[in-house]
Amino acid sequence: KGPRPPRHLRCRCQMVTVTIFSSIPGVRASQFGYVDQTTSFADFLKTRNAAYQDDVLGPSRGMLFRAGRLDLEDFSDKSGRKFTLDDLRKRNAAAFARAGL
């Protein structure tokens, strides 16, 4: 809707596509449908099934996430370096026991 560029000499205006998806406030798209924009990835991952969690995290980390009750932040350090399973076992042996690993 509205006038189309160029509207005047040396016009720098652009046309922007607006879809139905860009007009829904407070949500964002995921492969499973719309998700509230305040939902963290950890909260989203908790709502998915075990196969999806294992696909994202790996089977052992998936078990630790579910049965060991570890948060996503527990799998890496502050710089984002992913801990090995041996590092995780040293840091939280109780989670491995709860997960049966």
C-alpha atoms as a printed R data frame, in Angstrom:
    type eleno elety resid chain resno      x       y      z
1   ATOM     1    CA   LYS     A     1  0.000   0.000  0.000
2   ATOM     2    CA   GLY     A     2  1.123   3.536 -0.540
3   ATOM     3    CA   PRO     A     3  3.386   5.226 -3.071
4   ATOM     4    CA   ARG     A     4  6.107   3.185 -4.730
5   ATOM     5    CA   PRO     A     5  9.745   4.288 -4.900
6   ATOM     6    CA   PRO     A     6 11.387   6.177 -6.418
7   ATOM     7    CA   ARG     A     7  9.343   9.090 -5.163
8   ATOM     8    CA   HIS     A     8 11.824  11.829 -6.032
9   ATOM     9    CA   LEU     A     9 15.271  12.438 -7.524
10  ATOM    10    CA   ARG     A    10 17.990  10.428 -5.682
11  ATOM    11    CA   CYS     A    11 15.343   8.579 -3.666
12  ATOM    12    CA   ARG     A    12 16.806   5.918 -1.341
13  ATOM    13    CA   CYS     A    13 13.484   4.423 -0.277
14  ATOM    14    CA   GLN     A    14 12.981   0.670 -0.534
15  ATOM    15    CA   MET     A    15  9.983  -1.613 -0.705
16  ATOM    16    CA   VAL     A    16  9.765  -3.959  2.272
17  ATOM    17    CA   THR     A    17  7.733  -7.141  2.231
18  ATOM    18    CA   VAL     A    18  5.301  -7.430  5.116
19  ATOM    19    CA   THR     A    19  3.738 -10.848  5.596
20  ATOM    20    CA   ILE     A    20  1.116 -12.178  7.958
21  ATOM    21    CA   PHE     A    21  3.979 -13.591 10.052
22  ATOM    22    CA   SER     A    22  5.544 -10.192 10.619
23  ATOM    23    CA   SER     A    23  2.292  -8.766 11.953
24  ATOM    24    CA   ILE     A    24  1.810 -11.106 14.935
25  ATOM    25    CA   PRO     A    25  3.145  -9.276 18.001
26  ATOM    26    CA   GLY     A    26  4.865 -11.150 20.797
27  ATOM    27    CA   VAL     A    27  5.696 -14.358 18.948
28  ATOM    28    CA   ARG     A    28  8.446 -15.763 16.771
29  ATOM    29    CA   ALA     A    29  8.442 -18.657 14.370
30  ATOM    30    CA   SER     A    30  9.952 -22.076 15.009
31  ATOM    31    CA   GLN     A    31  9.813 -25.292 13.033
32  ATOM    32    CA   PHE     A    32  7.001 -26.374 15.377
33  ATOM    33    CA   GLY     A    33  4.879 -23.260 15.024
34  ATOM    34    CA   TYR     A    34  4.803 -19.980 16.887
35  ATOM    35    CA   VAL     A    35  6.633 -19.562 20.186
36  ATOM    36    CA   ASP     A    36  6.260 -16.698 22.641
37  ATOM    37    CA   GLN     A    37  9.148 -14.278 22.139
38  ATOM    38    CA   THR     A    38 10.080 -14.440 25.832
39  ATOM    39    CA   THR     A    39 10.667 -18.225 25.686
40  ATOM    40    CA   SER     A    40 14.334 -19.148 26.043
41  ATOM    41    CA   PHE     A    41 15.819 -21.973 24.011
42  ATOM    42    CA   ALA     A    42 16.237 -24.018 27.208
43  ATOM    43    CA   ASP     A    43 12.528 -23.649 27.999
44  ATOM    44    CA   PHE     A    44 11.629 -24.481 24.401
45  ATOM    45    CA   LEU     A    45 13.866 -27.572 24.498
46  ATOM    46    CA   LYS     A    46 12.156 -28.802 27.671
47  ATOM    47    CA   THR     A    47  8.856 -28.938 25.780
48  ATOM    48    CA   ARG     A    48 10.243 -31.166 22.989
49  ATOM    49    CA   ASN     A    49 10.402 -34.965 23.047
50  ATOM    50    CA   ALA     A    50 13.481 -37.002 23.975
51  ATOM    51    CA   ALA     A    51 14.394 -37.758 20.343
52  ATOM    52    CA   TYR     A    52 14.547 -34.041 19.499
53  ATOM    53    CA   GLN     A    53 16.550 -33.262 22.651
54  ATOM    54    CA   ASP     A    54 18.997 -36.069 21.811
55  ATOM    55    CA   ASP     A    55 19.320 -34.773 18.262
56  ATOM    56    CA   VAL     A    56 20.196 -31.277 19.531
57  ATOM    57    CA   LEU     A    57 22.348 -32.208 22.528
58  ATOM    58    CA   GLY     A    58 23.550 -35.721 21.785
59  ATOM    59    CA   PRO     A    59 22.264 -38.849 23.547
60  ATOM    60    CA   SER     A    60 24.335 -38.601 26.735
61  ATOM    61    CA   ARG     A    61 23.781 -34.894 27.205
62  ATOM    62    CA   GLY     A    62 20.097 -35.435 26.430
63  ATOM    63    CA   MET     A    63 19.887 -37.935 29.285
64  ATOM    64    CA   LEU     A    64 21.693 -35.490 31.577
65  ATOM    65    CA   PHE     A    65 19.307 -32.725 30.516
66  ATOM    66    CA   ARG     A    66 16.242 -34.853 31.282
67  ATOM    67    CA   ALA     A    67 17.083 -37.289 34.075
68  ATOM    68    CA   GLY     A    68 20.200 -35.589 35.426
69  ATOM    69    CA   ARG     A    69 18.296 -32.314 35.605
70  ATOM    70    CA   LEU     A    70 21.150 -30.226 34.204
71  ATOM    71    CA   ASP     A    71 20.421 -26.869 32.587
72  ATOM    72    CA   LEU     A    72 21.819 -25.916 29.180
73  ATOM    73    CA   GLU     A    73 24.201 -23.489 30.899
74  ATOM    74    CA   ASP     A    74 25.813 -26.459 32.693
75  ATOM    75    CA   PHE     A    75 27.064 -27.925 29.403
76  ATOM    76    CA   SER     A    76 29.450 -25.070 28.588
77  ATOM    77    CA   ASP     A    77 31.638 -22.466 30.250
78  ATOM    78    CA   LYS     A    78 31.053 -18.692 30.174
79  ATOM    79    CA   SER     A    79 32.931 -18.345 26.868
80  ATOM    80    CA   GLY     A    80 30.682 -20.949 25.217
81  ATOM    81    CA   ARG     A    81 33.252 -23.778 25.140
82  ATOM    82    CA   LYS     A    82 31.381 -27.068 25.411
83  ATOM    83    CA   PHE     A    83 32.485 -29.311 28.293
84  ATOM    84    CA   THR     A    84 33.422 -32.889 27.463
85  ATOM    85    CA   LEU     A    85 31.464 -35.667 29.157
86  ATOM    86    CA   ASP     A    86 34.504 -36.327 31.379
87  ATOM    87    CA   ASP     A    87 34.527 -32.652 32.430
88  ATOM    88    CA   LEU     A    88 30.799 -32.816 33.154
89  ATOM    89    CA   ARG     A    89 31.243 -35.992 35.213
90  ATOM    90    CA   LYS     A    90 33.920 -34.278 37.338
91  ATOM    91    CA   ARG     A    91 31.742 -31.197 37.790
92  ATOM    92    CA   ASN     A    92 28.497 -33.020 38.616
93  ATOM    93    CA   ALA     A    93 28.783 -36.742 39.349
94  ATOM    94    CA   ALA     A    94 25.324 -36.755 40.971
95  ATOM    95    CA   ALA     A    95 23.700 -35.834 37.625
96  ATOM    96    CA   PHE     A    96 25.344 -38.830 35.993
97  ATOM    97    CA   ALA     A    97 24.049 -41.075 38.765
98  ATOM    98    CA   ARG     A    98 20.490 -39.681 38.385
99  ATOM    99    CA   ALA     A    99 20.662 -40.213 34.611
100 ATOM   100    CA   GLY     A   100 22.052 -43.730 34.996
101 ATOM   101    CA   LEU     A   101 25.205 -42.919 33.019
